[in-house]
Amino acid sequence: MPHIIPMQPVRHLPRAIAFYEQLGFTVEDRRDDWGWAKLRWGDCRVMLDQSINVNPDTPRNAVLYLYPGDIDAFHVQARANGLDVPDLDTTFYGMREFRIDDPDGNRLWIGQVGGAEGT
């Protein structure tokens, strides 16, 4: 298997795309008639899909862990793009990270081992 692309359930495709674009993803492919899009960030991909949101009132349980090259710069850019992100924290397992939810409750953990100054 050469790669895997996670698919996130979303309620409103344009709102979800706007959120992920604020993180730095770009739209690679989009089918509004399907309620589906594939987004890209470097070599990484994620799909957003309205059709898999079978129970729209249930909480989301998906988690994506994103690994930017420079967590400090990424954190500053996410805030500059208008996202309400918490301060960076260094975890007991050695990751410098922050955690946010997308508009549909899908959890994103964003981190780097030791952060920029630890690499």
PDB file of N, CA, C and O in Angstrom, residues 42-86:
ATOM      1  N   GLY A  42       1.336  19.752   0.692  1.00  0.00           N
ATOM      2  CA  GLY A  42       2.568  19.059   0.329  1.00  0.00           C
ATOM      3  C   GLY A  42       2.232  17.683  -0.212  1.00  0.00           C
ATOM      4  O   GLY A  42       1.430  17.543  -1.128  1.00  0.00           O
ATOM      5  N   ASP A  43       2.830  16.640   0.375  1.00  0.00           N
ATOM      6  CA  ASP A  43       2.555  15.271  -0.043  1.00  0.00           C
ATOM      7  C   ASP A  43       1.365  14.655   0.678  1.00  0.00           C
ATOM      8  O   ASP A  43       1.004  13.513   0.407  1.00  0.00           O
ATOM      9  N   CYS A  44       0.759  15.392   1.602  1.00  0.00           N
ATOM     10  CA  CYS A  44      -0.362  14.869   2.393  1.00  0.00           C
ATOM     11  C   CYS A  44      -1.696  15.201   1.735  1.00  0.00           C
ATOM     12  O   CYS A  44      -1.844  16.235   1.087  1.00  0.00           O
ATOM     13  N   ARG A  45      -2.660  14.319   1.930  1.00  0.00           N
ATOM     14  CA  ARG A  45      -3.999  14.512   1.394  1.00  0.00           C
ATOM     15  C   ARG A  45      -5.023  14.200   2.482  1.00  0.00           C
ATOM     16  O   ARG A  45      -4.793  13.364   3.352  1.00  0.00           O
ATOM     17  N   VAL A  46      -6.175  14.850   2.377  1.00  0.00           N
ATOM     18  CA  VAL A  46      -7.338  14.527   3.196  1.00  0.00           C
ATOM     19  C   VAL A  46      -8.564  14.744   2.321  1.00  0.00           C
ATOM     20  O   VAL A  46      -8.586  15.647   1.480  1.00  0.00           O
ATOM     21  N   MET A  47      -9.549  13.877   2.486  1.00  0.00           N
ATOM     22  CA  MET A  47     -10.815  14.042   1.782  1.00  0.00           C
ATOM     23  C   MET A  47     -11.877  14.499   2.773  1.00  0.00           C
ATOM     24  O   MET A  47     -11.873  14.070   3.932  1.00  0.00           O
ATOM     25  N   LEU A  48     -12.775  15.349   2.305  1.00  0.00           N
ATOM     26  CA  LEU A  48     -13.923  15.812   3.077  1.00  0.00           C
ATOM     27  C   LEU A  48     -15.160  15.328   2.353  1.00  0.00           C
ATOM     28  O   LEU A  48     -15.254  15.448   1.129  1.00  0.00           O
ATOM     29  N   ASP A  49     -16.124  14.769   3.092  1.00  0.00           N
ATOM     30  CA  ASP A  49     -17.278  14.160   2.435  1.00  0.00           C
ATOM     31  C   ASP A  49     -18.535  14.323   3.272  1.00  0.00           C
ATOM     32  O   ASP A  49     -18.572  13.935   4.437  1.00  0.00           O
ATOM     33  N   GLN A  50     -19.567  14.889   2.659  1.00  0.00           N
ATOM     34  CA  GLN A  50     -20.865  15.038   3.330  1.00  0.00           C
ATOM     35  C   GLN A  50     -21.648  13.736   3.364  1.00  0.00           C
ATOM     36  O   GLN A  50     -22.440  13.523   4.275  1.00  0.00           O
ATOM     37  N   SER A  51     -21.434  12.835   2.407  1.00  0.00           N
ATOM     38  CA  SER A  51     -22.256  11.630   2.311  1.00  0.00           C
ATOM     39  C   SER A  51     -21.986  10.631   3.423  1.00  0.00           C
ATOM     40  O   SER A  51     -22.827   9.788   3.710  1.00  0.00           O
ATOM     41  N   ILE A  52     -20.818  10.700   4.060  1.00  0.00           N
ATOM     42  CA  ILE A  52     -20.529   9.742   5.128  1.00  0.00           C
ATOM     43  C   ILE A  52     -20.962  10.260   6.493  1.00  0.00           C
ATOM     44  O   ILE A  52     -20.771   9.599   7.494  1.00  0.00           O
ATOM     45  N   ASN A  53     -21.592  11.418   6.507  1.00  0.00           N
ATOM     46  CA  ASN A  53     -22.093  11.994   7.750  1.00  0.00           C
ATOM     47  C   ASN A  53     -23.506  11.443   8.003  1.00  0.00           C
ATOM     48  O   ASN A  53     -24.487  12.166   7.968  1.00  0.00           O
ATOM     49  N   VAL A  54     -23.582  10.146   8.248  1.00  0.00           N
ATOM     50  CA  VAL A  54     -24.856   9.433   8.370  1.00  0.00           C
ATOM     51  C   VAL A  54     -25.699   9.959   9.524  1.00  0.00           C
ATOM     52  O   VAL A  54     -26.899  10.119   9.409  1.00  0.00           O
ATOM     53  N   ASN A  55     -25.075  10.214  10.658  1.00  0.00           N
ATOM     54  CA  ASN A  55     -25.783  10.718  11.838  1.00  0.00           C
ATOM     55  C   ASN A  55     -25.255  12.112  12.173  1.00  0.00           C
ATOM     56  O   ASN A  55     -24.372  12.259  13.016  1.00  0.00           O
ATOM     57  N   PRO A  56     -25.805  13.156  11.526  1.00  0.00           N
ATOM     58  CA  PRO A  56     -25.223  14.491  11.672  1.00  0.00           C
ATOM     59  C   PRO A  56     -25.253  15.062  13.082  1.00  0.00           C
ATOM     60  O   PRO A  56     -24.516  15.983  13.386  1.00  0.00           O
ATOM     61  N   ASP A  57     -26.064  14.513  13.974  1.00  0.00           N
ATOM     62  CA  ASP A  57     -26.129  15.043  15.332  1.00  0.00           C
ATOM     63  C   ASP A  57     -25.222  14.305  16.314  1.00  0.00           C
ATOM     64  O   ASP A  57     -25.151  14.674  17.481  1.00  0.00           O
ATOM     65  N   THR A  58     -24.525  13.271  15.852  1.00  0.00           N
ATOM     66  CA  THR A  58     -23.639  12.541  16.750  1.00  0.00           C
ATOM     67  C   THR A  58     -22.264  13.184  16.751  1.00  0.00           C
ATOM     68  O   THR A  58     -21.819  13.756  15.757  1.00  0.00           O
ATOM     69  N   PRO A  59     -21.554  13.099  17.867  1.00  0.00           N
ATOM     70  CA  PRO A  59     -20.212  13.693  17.911  1.00  0.00           C
ATOM     71  C   PRO A  59     -19.252  12.973  16.984  1.00  0.00           C
ATOM     72  O   PRO A  59     -19.407  11.787  16.712  1.00  0.00           O
ATOM     73  N   ARG A  60     -18.280  13.685  16.493  1.00  0.00           N
ATOM     74  CA  ARG A  60     -17.245  13.116  15.634  1.00  0.00           C
ATOM     75  C   ARG A  60     -16.180  12.453  16.501  1.00  0.00           C
ATOM     76  O   ARG A  60     -15.867  12.933  17.581  1.00  0.00           O
ATOM     77  N   ASN A  61     -15.621  11.366  16.010  1.00  0.00           N
ATOM     78  CA  ASN A  61     -14.584  10.659  16.743  1.00  0.00           C
ATOM     79  C   ASN A  61     -13.267  10.589  15.991  1.00  0.00           C
ATOM     80  O   ASN A  61     -12.313  10.019  16.486  1.00  0.00           O
ATOM     81  N   ALA A  62     -13.207  11.147  14.801  1.00  0.00           N
ATOM     82  CA  ALA A  62     -11.992  11.066  13.996  1.00  0.00           C
ATOM     83  C   ALA A  62     -10.920  12.005  14.549  1.00  0.00           C
ATOM     84  O   ALA A  62     -11.220  13.062  15.085  1.00  0.00           O
ATOM     85  N   VAL A  63      -9.667  11.585  14.420  1.00  0.00           N
ATOM     86  CA  VAL A  63      -8.532  12.424  14.805  1.00  0.00           C
ATOM     87  C   VAL A  63      -7.498  12.349  13.682  1.00  0.00           C
ATOM     88  O   VAL A  63      -7.138  11.270  13.238  1.00  0.00           O
ATOM     89  N   LEU A  64      -7.035  13.499  13.221  1.00  0.00           N
ATOM     90  CA  LEU A  64      -5.907  13.573  12.306  1.00  0.00           C
ATOM     91  C   LEU A  64      -4.735  14.149  13.079  1.00  0.00           C
ATOM     92  O   LEU A  64      -4.896  15.137  13.790  1.00  0.00           O
ATOM     93  N   TYR A  65      -3.563  13.552  12.936  1.00  0.00           N
ATOM     94  CA  TYR A  65      -2.361  14.136  13.538  1.00  0.00           C
ATOM     95  C   TYR A  65      -1.543  14.691  12.391  1.00  0.00           C
ATOM     96  O   TYR A  65      -1.102  13.951  11.514  1.00  0.00           O
ATOM     97  N   LEU A  66      -1.351  16.002  12.389  1.00  0.00           N
ATOM     98  CA  LEU A  66      -0.613  16.688  11.334  1.00  0.00           C
ATOM     99  C   LEU A  66       0.789  17.012  11.832  1.00  0.00           C
ATOM    100  O   LEU A  66       0.961  17.446  12.967  1.00  0.00           O
ATOM    101  N   TYR A  67       1.781  16.826  10.974  1.00  0.00           N
ATOM    102  CA  TYR A  67       3.175  17.047  11.313  1.00  0.00           C
ATOM    103  C   TYR A  67       3.785  18.114  10.402  1.00  0.00           C
ATOM    104  O   TYR A  67       4.431  17.789   9.411  1.00  0.00           O
ATOM    105  N   PRO A  68       3.610  19.392  10.717  1.00  0.00           N
ATOM    106  CA  PRO A  68       4.252  20.420   9.895  1.00  0.00           C
ATOM    107  C   PRO A  68       5.760  20.395  10.099  1.00  0.00           C
ATOM    108  O   PRO A  68       6.250  19.903  11.109  1.00  0.00           O
ATOM    109  N   GLY A  69       6.504  20.957   9.154  1.00  0.00           N
ATOM    110  CA  GLY A  69       7.956  20.978   9.260  1.00  0.00           C
ATOM    111  C   GLY A  69       8.453  21.854  10.398  1.00  0.00           C
ATOM    112  O   GLY A  69       9.481  21.562  11.006  1.00  0.00           O
ATOM    113  N   ASP A  70       7.737  22.940  10.696  1.00  0.00           N
ATOM    114  CA  ASP A  70       8.127  23.872  11.752  1.00  0.00           C
ATOM    115  C   ASP A  70       6.863  24.233  12.531  1.00  0.00           C
ATOM    116  O   ASP A  70       6.072  25.068  12.093  1.00  0.00           O
ATOM    117  N   ILE A  71       6.662  23.603  13.667  1.00  0.00           N
ATOM    118  CA  ILE A  71       5.435  23.779  14.438  1.00  0.00           C
ATOM    119  C   ILE A  71       5.244  25.224  14.889  1.00  0.00           C
ATOM    120  O   ILE A  71       4.136  25.737  14.912  1.00  0.00           O
ATOM    121  N   ASP A  72       6.325  25.889  15.255  1.00  0.00           N
ATOM    122  CA  ASP A  72       6.201  27.269  15.721  1.00  0.00           C
ATOM    123  C   ASP A  72       5.712  28.187  14.604  1.00  0.00           C
ATOM    124  O   ASP A  72       4.803  28.990  14.798  1.00  0.00           O
ATOM    125  N   ALA A  73       6.311  28.080  13.426  1.00  0.00           N
ATOM    126  CA  ALA A  73       5.888  28.891  12.284  1.00  0.00           C
ATOM    127  C   ALA A  73       4.463  28.540  11.865  1.00  0.00           C
ATOM    128  O   ALA A  73       3.665  29.422  11.538  1.00  0.00           O
ATOM    129  N   PHE A  74       4.132  27.241  11.895  1.00  0.00           N
ATOM    130  CA  PHE A  74       2.780  26.815  11.528  1.00  0.00           C
ATOM    131  C   PHE A  74       1.754  27.386  12.496  1.00  0.00           C
ATOM    132  O   PHE A  74       0.693  27.861  12.089  1.00  0.00           O
ATOM    133  N   HIS A  75       2.060  27.360  13.777  1.00  0.00           N
ATOM    134  CA  HIS A  75       1.169  27.885  14.812  1.00  0.00           C
ATOM    135  C   HIS A  75       0.914  29.374  14.584  1.00  0.00           C
ATOM    136  O   HIS A  75      -0.225  29.835  14.625  1.00  0.00           O
ATOM    137  N   VAL A  76       1.977  30.132  14.329  1.00  0.00           N
ATOM    138  CA  VAL A  76       1.842  31.568  14.059  1.00  0.00           C
ATOM    139  C   VAL A  76       0.977  31.784  12.820  1.00  0.00           C
ATOM    140  O   VAL A  76       0.092  32.645  12.804  1.00  0.00           O
ATOM    141  N   GLN A  77       1.204  31.004  11.765  1.00  0.00           N
ATOM    142  CA  GLN A  77       0.444  31.157  10.525  1.00  0.00           C
ATOM    143  C   GLN A  77      -1.026  30.807  10.722  1.00  0.00           C
ATOM    144  O   GLN A  77      -1.905  31.487  10.193  1.00  0.00           O
ATOM    145  N   ALA A  78      -1.324  29.757  11.481  1.00  0.00           N
ATOM    146  CA  ALA A  78      -2.724  29.386  11.740  1.00  0.00           C
ATOM    147  C   ALA A  78      -3.456  30.524  12.435  1.00  0.00           C
ATOM    148  O   ALA A  78      -4.590  30.855  12.086  1.00  0.00           O
ATOM    149  N   ARG A  79      -2.818  31.147  13.414  1.00  0.00           N
ATOM    150  CA  ARG A  79      -3.420  32.302  14.090  1.00  0.00           C
ATOM    151  C   ARG A  79      -3.561  33.484  13.138  1.00  0.00           C
ATOM    152  O   ARG A  79      -4.585  34.159  13.133  1.00  0.00           O
ATOM    153  N   ALA A  80      -2.537  33.745  12.319  1.00  0.00           N
ATOM    154  CA  ALA A  80      -2.588  34.851  11.361  1.00  0.00           C
ATOM    155  C   ALA A  80      -3.706  34.644  10.342  1.00  0.00           C
ATOM    156  O   ALA A  80      -4.285  35.612   9.848  1.00  0.00           O
ATOM    157  N   ASN A  81      -4.033  33.384  10.056  1.00  0.00           N
ATOM    158  CA  ASN A  81      -5.117  33.065   9.125  1.00  0.00           C
ATOM    159  C   ASN A  81      -6.490  33.142   9.776  1.00  0.00           C
ATOM    160  O   ASN A  81      -7.494  32.838   9.139  1.00  0.00           O
ATOM    161  N   GLY A  82      -6.538  33.510  11.063  1.00  0.00           N
ATOM    162  CA  GLY A  82      -7.816  33.727  11.730  1.00  0.00           C
ATOM    163  C   GLY A  82      -8.346  32.563  12.533  1.00  0.00           C
ATOM    164  O   GLY A  82      -9.467  32.627  13.038  1.00  0.00           O
ATOM    165  N   LEU A  83      -7.578  31.486  12.682  1.00  0.00           N
ATOM    166  CA  LEU A  83      -8.047  30.358  13.479  1.00  0.00           C
ATOM    167  C   LEU A  83      -7.800  30.632  14.962  1.00  0.00           C
ATOM    168  O   LEU A  83      -6.774  31.199  15.340  1.00  0.00           O
ATOM    169  N   ASP A  84      -8.745  30.231  15.781  1.00  0.00           N
ATOM    170  CA  ASP A  84      -8.618  30.357  17.233  1.00  0.00           C
ATOM    171  C   ASP A  84      -7.917  29.103  17.744  1.00  0.00           C
ATOM    172  O   ASP A  84      -8.544  28.069  17.962  1.00  0.00           O
ATOM    173  N   VAL A  85      -6.599  29.190  17.877  1.00  0.00           N
ATOM    174  CA  VAL A  85      -5.817  28.026  18.297  1.00  0.00           C
ATOM    175  C   VAL A  85      -5.222  28.275  19.678  1.00  0.00           C
ATOM    176  O   VAL A  85      -4.834  29.395  20.001  1.00  0.00           O
ATOM    177  N   PRO A  86      -5.165  27.238  20.495  1.00  0.00           N
ATOM    178  CA  PRO A  86      -4.567  27.387  21.826  1.00  0.00           C
ATOM    179  C   PRO A  86      -3.057  27.546  21.727  1.00  0.00           C
ATOM    180  O   PRO A  86      -2.458  27.314  20.676  1.00  0.00           O
TER     181      PRO A  86
END
